[in-house]
Amino acid sequence: MFQRFRRTRLNKHLRSLVRETSVTTDDFIYPLFVRSGEGIKTEVASMPGVFQMSLDEILKECVELKKLGLYSIILFGIPDVKDSIGSDSLCEHGIIASAVRAVKKEHPDMFVVTDLCFCEYTDHGHCGIIDEANETVNNDATLEISAQQAIVHAKAGADMIAPSGMMDGIIETLRDALDAGGYENIPIMSYSTKFASGYYGPFRDVAESTPSFGDRASYQMDPANRREAISESISDEMQGADILMVKPALAYLDIVREIKDNTSLPMAVYNVSGEYAMLKLAGKHDLIDYDRVVMETMISFKRAGADIIISYHAKEVAKMLLK
């Protein structure tokens, strides 16, 4: 006898009772981009609804986020001055350290994650110190200044640090530095499997981080490599990461599931700028039912195994959930 699967689909309340995957506001981390100045809230043309904001506007934004039930943010800084080693990110009075202190003072109930990298802070747009001979990032020299940056973030009051540069050994380096500095309780959310993707374009507009030469393929992962992707995340787990991440999300759900099946750590996905921009453009031209597709996309992340979703859609999703 064939099974009648439709029995549990005919009534909407029963559909809700047997639903396997759910999305809540507790799943989300919302990205915010801070720059110096006052009264600045500049929308990014390639990312409608996403803004570069001065610190006073960031503090106002936190009020709005909390009204929607969103209490977790990840901060990216846009400094006034960039140099070869990203000095602003190593300074206790730099844009990120200042933003963390201000947010934690004004909104102590916000969970503040800091993106730890150098691409936004360097004049060359790469994720660390350049090895001139090979025209790529010097891995071990970058580890040294990454440790310095982590201590700056921790002293400012960051609740969690998220290194995104894909340097070999970064998690062990940061864990050792944080523990030695008395910050052993600060967790690390590793960008453990981050691909050299074409989906990042609009982010480089908002973060002003386009490389001045070459690309990041020598340190970010080849999109074609499945086994290596799993190994990258397992390596970061062994080094002491508290949360693993796959970035981008939508084109790599197979990788999310495979890593989830190979680790007991929480999994995050970064629903990146290109993914966001595509849905925004399709919705603008009435090519899709925008709200429905956004929610379907979020469900796909959770179904694949994500516990945490970093997404520019977070505010929109929160409003949908309140309806």
Short mmCIF file of C-alpha atoms in Angstrom, two decimals:
data_model
loop_
_atom_site.label_atom_id
_atom_site.label_comp_id
_atom_site.label_asym_id
_atom_site.label_seq_id
_atom_site.Cartn_x
_atom_site.Cartn_y
_atom_site.Cartn_z
CA MET A 1 0.00 0.00 0.00
CA PHE A 2 1.36 3.43 -0.91
CA GLN A 3 1.82 6.04 1.80
CA ARG A 4 -0.45 9.08 1.76
CA PHE A 5 2.00 11.87 2.55
CA ARG A 6 -0.69 14.46 1.85
CA ARG A 7 -2.61 13.55 5.01
CA THR A 8 -0.31 15.79 7.04
CA ARG A 9 -0.46 18.61 4.48
CA LEU A 10 -4.20 19.14 4.14
CA ASN A 11 -4.65 21.25 7.30
CA LYS A 12 -2.52 24.34 7.91
CA HIS A 13 -2.31 23.72 11.66
CA LEU A 14 -1.10 20.18 11.15
CA ARG A 15 1.45 21.47 8.63
CA SER A 16 2.79 23.72 11.38
CA LEU A 17 2.86 20.89 13.90
CA VAL A 18 4.98 18.62 11.71
CA ARG A 19 7.24 21.33 10.26
CA GLU A 20 10.85 20.20 10.63
CA THR A 21 12.70 23.51 10.27
CA SER A 22 11.94 26.90 11.78
CA VAL A 23 13.46 30.38 11.55
CA THR A 24 13.46 32.83 14.47
CA THR A 25 15.07 36.18 15.18
CA ASP A 26 17.47 34.39 17.52
CA ASP A 27 19.12 32.82 14.45
CA PHE A 28 20.46 36.10 13.04
CA ILE A 29 23.51 38.33 13.24
CA TYR A 30 23.07 41.65 11.43
CA PRO A 31 26.07 43.29 9.70
CA LEU A 32 26.71 46.99 10.34
CA PHE A 33 29.28 49.24 8.65
CA VAL A 34 30.67 52.10 10.71
CA ARG A 35 32.74 55.09 9.67
CA SER A 36 33.80 58.30 11.40
CA GLY A 37 31.73 61.45 11.33
CA GLU A 38 28.29 62.39 12.52
CA GLY A 39 24.84 62.15 11.00
CA ILE A 40 26.09 59.90 8.19
CA LYS A 41 23.74 57.25 6.80
CA THR A 42 24.70 56.62 3.20
CA GLU A 43 22.85 53.92 1.29
CA VAL A 44 24.98 51.64 -0.89
CA ALA A 45 23.70 51.66 -4.48
CA SER A 46 24.45 47.98 -5.07
CA MET A 47 22.82 46.94 -1.77
CA PRO A 48 19.47 48.71 -1.26
CA GLY A 49 18.68 49.02 2.43
CA VAL A 50 22.31 48.69 3.53
CA PHE A 51 24.16 51.78 4.77
CA GLN A 52 27.52 53.14 5.78
CA MET A 53 26.78 54.83 9.10
CA SER A 54 28.51 57.10 11.54
CA LEU A 55 28.59 55.95 15.14
CA ASP A 56 25.62 58.05 16.26
CA GLU A 57 23.53 56.41 13.53
CA ILE A 58 24.80 52.95 14.53
CA LEU A 59 23.53 53.58 18.05
CA LYS A 60 20.11 54.58 16.68
CA GLU A 61 20.12 51.47 14.49
CA CYS A 62 20.64 49.29 17.54
CA VAL A 63 17.43 50.71 19.02
CA GLU A 64 15.52 49.70 15.89
CA LEU A 65 17.10 46.26 15.82
CA LYS A 66 16.07 45.54 19.40
CA LYS A 67 12.49 46.54 18.64
CA LEU A 68 12.53 43.77 16.02
CA GLY A 69 14.00 41.24 18.42
CA LEU A 70 17.49 41.36 16.89
CA TYR A 71 20.22 41.57 19.52
CA SER A 72 23.33 40.36 17.66
CA ILE A 73 25.43 42.45 15.28
CA ILE A 74 28.75 42.09 13.49
CA LEU A 75 30.73 45.29 13.00
CA PHE A 76 32.87 46.24 10.00
CA GLY A 77 34.97 49.41 10.04
CA ILE A 78 35.71 51.92 7.31
CA PRO A 79 38.68 54.05 8.44
CA ASP A 80 39.52 57.55 7.27
CA VAL A 81 43.14 56.60 6.64
CA LYS A 82 44.44 53.34 5.20
CA ASP A 83 48.03 52.12 5.06
CA SER A 84 50.01 49.01 4.17
CA ILE A 85 49.37 47.17 7.46
CA GLY A 86 45.90 48.48 8.38
CA SER A 87 47.11 50.51 11.37
CA ASP A 88 43.63 51.80 12.25
CA SER A 89 42.57 48.25 13.12
CA LEU A 90 45.50 47.92 15.53
CA CYS A 91 44.70 51.11 17.42
CA GLU A 92 42.61 51.31 20.58
CA HIS A 93 41.17 54.58 19.23
CA GLY A 94 40.47 53.13 15.75
CA ILE A 95 37.03 53.01 14.21
CA ILE A 96 36.11 49.47 15.34
CA ALA A 97 37.42 49.76 18.88
CA SER A 98 35.60 53.08 19.28
CA ALA A 99 32.38 51.59 17.88
CA VAL A 100 32.50 48.56 20.16
CA ARG A 101 32.98 50.70 23.26
CA ALA A 102 30.14 53.03 22.30
CA VAL A 103 27.68 50.25 21.45
CA LYS A 104 28.43 48.30 24.62
CA LYS A 105 28.06 51.46 26.73
CA GLU A 106 24.76 52.53 25.13
CA HIS A 107 23.38 49.05 24.51
CA PRO A 108 24.97 46.59 26.95
CA ASP A 109 22.35 44.00 26.00
CA MET A 110 23.56 43.88 22.39
CA PHE A 111 25.84 40.97 21.47
CA VAL A 112 28.68 42.56 19.52
CA VAL A 113 30.77 40.48 17.12
CA THR A 114 33.80 42.04 15.44
CA ASP A 115 35.07 41.07 12.02
CA LEU A 116 38.82 40.65 12.38
CA CYS A 117 40.59 41.30 9.08
CA PHE A 118 42.67 43.92 7.30
CA CYS A 119 41.11 44.33 3.85
CA GLU A 120 38.98 47.32 4.92
CA TYR A 121 41.98 48.99 6.58
CA THR A 122 44.83 48.51 4.08
CA ASP A 123 45.59 50.73 1.12
CA HIS A 124 46.06 47.63 -1.07
CA GLY A 125 42.76 46.00 -0.05
CA HIS A 126 44.24 42.62 0.84
CA CYS A 127 43.73 40.75 4.11
CA GLY A 128 47.15 41.25 5.68
CA ILE A 129 50.78 42.24 5.18
CA ILE A 130 51.88 41.88 1.57
CA ASP A 131 54.77 39.61 0.62
CA GLU A 132 56.16 41.79 -2.17
CA ALA A 133 58.18 39.00 -3.77
CA ASN A 134 55.15 36.79 -4.32
CA GLU A 135 52.46 39.49 -4.52
CA THR A 136 50.32 37.75 -1.97
CA VAL A 137 49.65 38.00 1.76
CA ASN A 138 52.46 36.94 4.09
CA ASN A 139 50.68 34.40 6.26
CA ASP A 140 52.86 34.39 9.38
CA ALA A 141 53.49 38.13 9.49
CA THR A 142 49.72 38.62 9.27
CA LEU A 143 49.18 36.22 12.17
CA GLU A 144 51.28 38.49 14.38
CA ILE A 145 49.24 41.61 13.73
CA SER A 146 45.99 39.61 13.84
CA ALA A 147 46.78 38.74 17.43
CA GLN A 148 47.29 42.45 18.15
CA GLN A 149 43.95 43.26 16.53
CA ALA A 150 42.18 40.60 18.60
CA ILE A 151 43.44 42.13 21.84
CA VAL A 152 42.28 45.58 20.71
CA HIS A 153 38.79 44.19 20.05
CA ALA A 154 38.72 42.32 23.35
CA LYS A 155 39.81 45.36 25.39
CA ALA A 156 37.10 47.43 23.72
CA GLY A 157 34.46 44.95 24.90
CA ALA A 158 33.75 42.68 21.93
CA ASP A 159 31.58 39.69 22.87
CA MET A 160 32.91 37.48 20.07
CA ILE A 161 35.67 37.76 17.47
CA ALA A 162 35.29 36.52 13.89
CA PRO A 163 38.55 36.29 11.89
CA SER A 164 37.78 36.37 8.16
CA GLY A 165 41.17 36.51 6.43
CA MET A 166 41.65 32.75 5.87
CA MET A 167 45.21 32.72 7.18
CA ASP A 168 46.59 29.28 8.08
CA GLY A 169 46.89 28.96 11.86
CA ILE A 170 44.74 32.00 12.63
CA ILE A 171 42.50 30.30 15.20
CA GLU A 172 45.36 28.88 17.26
CA THR A 173 47.13 32.24 17.13
CA LEU A 174 44.09 34.18 18.30
CA ARG A 175 43.14 31.65 20.96
CA ASP A 176 46.63 31.75 22.43
CA ALA A 177 46.70 35.56 22.36
CA LEU A 178 43.27 35.96 23.92
CA ASP A 179 43.95 33.38 26.63
CA ALA A 180 47.30 34.95 27.47
CA GLY A 181 45.65 38.38 27.68
CA GLY A 182 43.02 37.18 30.14
CA TYR A 183 40.24 36.91 27.56
CA GLU A 184 39.82 33.15 27.66
CA ASN A 185 36.02 33.45 27.76
CA ILE A 186 35.72 35.35 24.46
CA PRO A 187 34.57 32.90 21.77
CA ILE A 188 35.94 32.77 18.24
CA MET A 189 33.59 32.37 15.29
CA SER A 190 35.87 31.27 12.49
CA TYR A 191 35.30 32.04 8.82
CA SER A 192 36.55 28.48 8.56
CA THR A 193 35.47 27.73 4.99
CA LYS A 194 35.49 30.95 2.99
CA PHE A 195 35.56 30.66 -0.77
CA ALA A 196 37.19 32.95 -3.34
CA SER A 197 33.74 33.81 -4.61
CA GLY A 198 32.21 36.11 -7.18
CA TYR A 199 29.34 36.80 -4.77
CA TYR A 200 31.27 39.39 -2.75
CA GLY A 201 31.14 42.29 -5.21
CA PRO A 202 28.61 44.56 -3.48
CA PHE A 203 30.32 44.06 -0.09
CA ARG A 204 33.46 45.63 -1.51
CA ASP A 205 31.36 48.68 -2.38
CA VAL A 206 30.06 49.16 1.15
CA ALA A 207 33.33 48.21 2.91
CA GLU A 208 35.52 50.00 0.33
CA SER A 209 37.80 46.95 0.26
CA THR A 210 38.38 46.08 -3.40
CA PRO A 211 41.98 44.81 -3.87
CA SER A 212 44.20 47.28 -5.72
CA PHE A 213 45.89 44.39 -7.52
CA GLY A 214 45.24 40.71 -8.14
CA ASP A 215 42.61 38.80 -6.21
CA ARG A 216 42.30 36.73 -3.02
CA ALA A 217 42.49 33.29 -4.61
CA SER A 218 45.87 32.58 -2.98
CA TYR A 219 44.32 32.55 0.49
CA GLN A 220 40.57 32.08 0.06
CA MET A 221 39.31 28.66 -1.01
CA ASP A 222 38.80 27.33 -4.54
CA PRO A 223 34.99 27.03 -5.03
CA ALA A 224 35.54 23.66 -6.73
CA ASN A 225 37.09 21.94 -3.68
CA ARG A 226 34.66 20.02 -1.49
CA ARG A 227 37.08 17.84 0.49
CA GLU A 228 39.42 20.75 1.21
CA ALA A 229 36.44 22.79 2.42
CA ILE A 230 35.64 20.18 5.05
CA SER A 231 39.30 19.91 6.07
CA GLU A 232 39.57 23.69 6.55
CA SER A 233 36.72 23.74 9.04
CA ILE A 234 37.81 20.62 10.91
CA SER A 235 41.30 22.13 11.21
CA ASP A 236 39.85 25.28 12.77
CA GLU A 237 37.83 23.16 15.20
CA MET A 238 41.04 21.41 16.28
CA GLN A 239 42.75 24.79 16.75
CA GLY A 240 40.07 25.94 19.18
CA ALA A 241 37.29 27.61 17.18
CA ASP A 242 33.96 27.81 19.00
CA ILE A 243 31.77 28.28 15.92
CA LEU A 244 32.48 27.35 12.29
CA MET A 245 31.24 29.23 9.23
CA VAL A 246 30.70 28.71 5.51
CA LYS A 247 30.81 31.80 3.29
CA PRO A 248 29.04 32.35 0.90
CA ALA A 249 25.93 30.38 1.85
CA LEU A 250 23.50 29.83 -1.01
CA ALA A 251 25.80 28.18 -3.56
CA TYR A 252 27.51 26.07 -0.87
CA LEU A 253 24.69 24.37 1.03
CA ASP A 254 26.21 20.99 0.25
CA ILE A 255 29.36 22.09 2.08
CA VAL A 256 27.31 23.35 5.05
CA ARG A 257 25.64 19.96 5.40
CA GLU A 258 28.87 17.99 5.07
CA ILE A 259 30.67 20.08 7.68
CA LYS A 260 27.65 19.87 9.98
CA ASP A 261 27.77 16.08 9.70
CA ASN A 262 31.48 16.09 10.60
CA THR A 263 31.52 18.37 13.63
CA SER A 264 29.65 18.94 16.87
CA LEU A 265 30.33 22.69 16.83
CA PRO A 266 27.63 25.25 16.00
CA MET A 267 27.53 26.22 12.31
CA ALA A 268 27.13 29.71 10.88
CA VAL A 269 26.54 30.80 7.31
CA TYR A 270 27.17 34.23 5.82
CA ASN A 271 24.37 35.14 3.42
CA VAL A 272 26.62 37.46 1.43
CA SER A 273 26.12 40.71 -0.44
CA GLY A 274 25.77 39.22 -3.92
CA GLU A 275 23.06 36.83 -2.75
CA TYR A 276 21.25 39.73 -1.10
CA ALA A 277 21.59 42.02 -4.13
CA MET A 278 20.22 39.40 -6.53
CA LEU A 279 17.02 38.95 -4.54
CA LYS A 280 16.66 42.70 -4.13
CA LEU A 281 16.94 43.22 -7.88
CA ALA A 282 14.55 40.37 -8.70
CA GLY A 283 12.03 41.70 -6.18
CA LYS A 284 12.30 45.25 -7.53
CA HIS A 285 11.35 44.01 -11.00
CA ASP A 286 8.53 41.76 -9.72
CA LEU A 287 10.28 38.64 -10.96
CA ILE A 288 9.69 36.86 -7.65
CA ASP A 289 7.44 36.99 -4.61
CA TYR A 290 10.20 38.71 -2.64
CA ASP A 291 9.12 37.99 0.94
CA ARG A 292 8.35 34.38 0.15
CA VAL A 293 11.69 33.77 -1.57
CA VAL A 294 13.65 35.48 1.20
CA MET A 295 12.04 33.29 3.83
CA GLU A 296 12.49 30.18 1.69
CA THR A 297 16.17 31.04 1.40
CA MET A 298 16.55 31.41 5.17
CA ILE A 299 14.83 28.05 5.69
CA SER A 300 17.27 26.47 3.24
CA PHE A 301 20.20 27.65 5.39
CA LYS A 302 18.66 26.18 8.54
CA ARG A 303 17.69 22.96 6.78
CA ALA A 304 21.24 22.51 5.52
CA GLY A 305 22.52 22.70 9.10
CA ALA A 306 23.15 26.35 9.94
CA ASP A 307 22.54 27.40 13.53
CA ILE A 308 23.43 31.05 12.87
CA ILE A 309 22.68 33.20 9.81
CA ILE A 310 24.62 36.40 9.14
CA SER A 311 22.38 38.25 6.73
CA TYR A 312 21.49 41.71 5.42
CA HIS A 313 17.92 40.38 5.21
CA ALA A 314 17.70 40.01 9.00
CA LYS A 315 15.55 43.09 9.62
CA GLU A 316 13.18 42.14 6.80
CA VAL A 317 12.88 38.59 8.10
CA ALA A 318 12.20 39.86 11.62
CA LYS A 319 9.35 42.00 10.30
CA MET A 320 7.94 39.01 8.40
CA LEU A 321 8.02 36.92 11.57
CA LEU A 322 6.11 39.62 13.46
CA LYS A 323 3.22 39.59 10.98
#
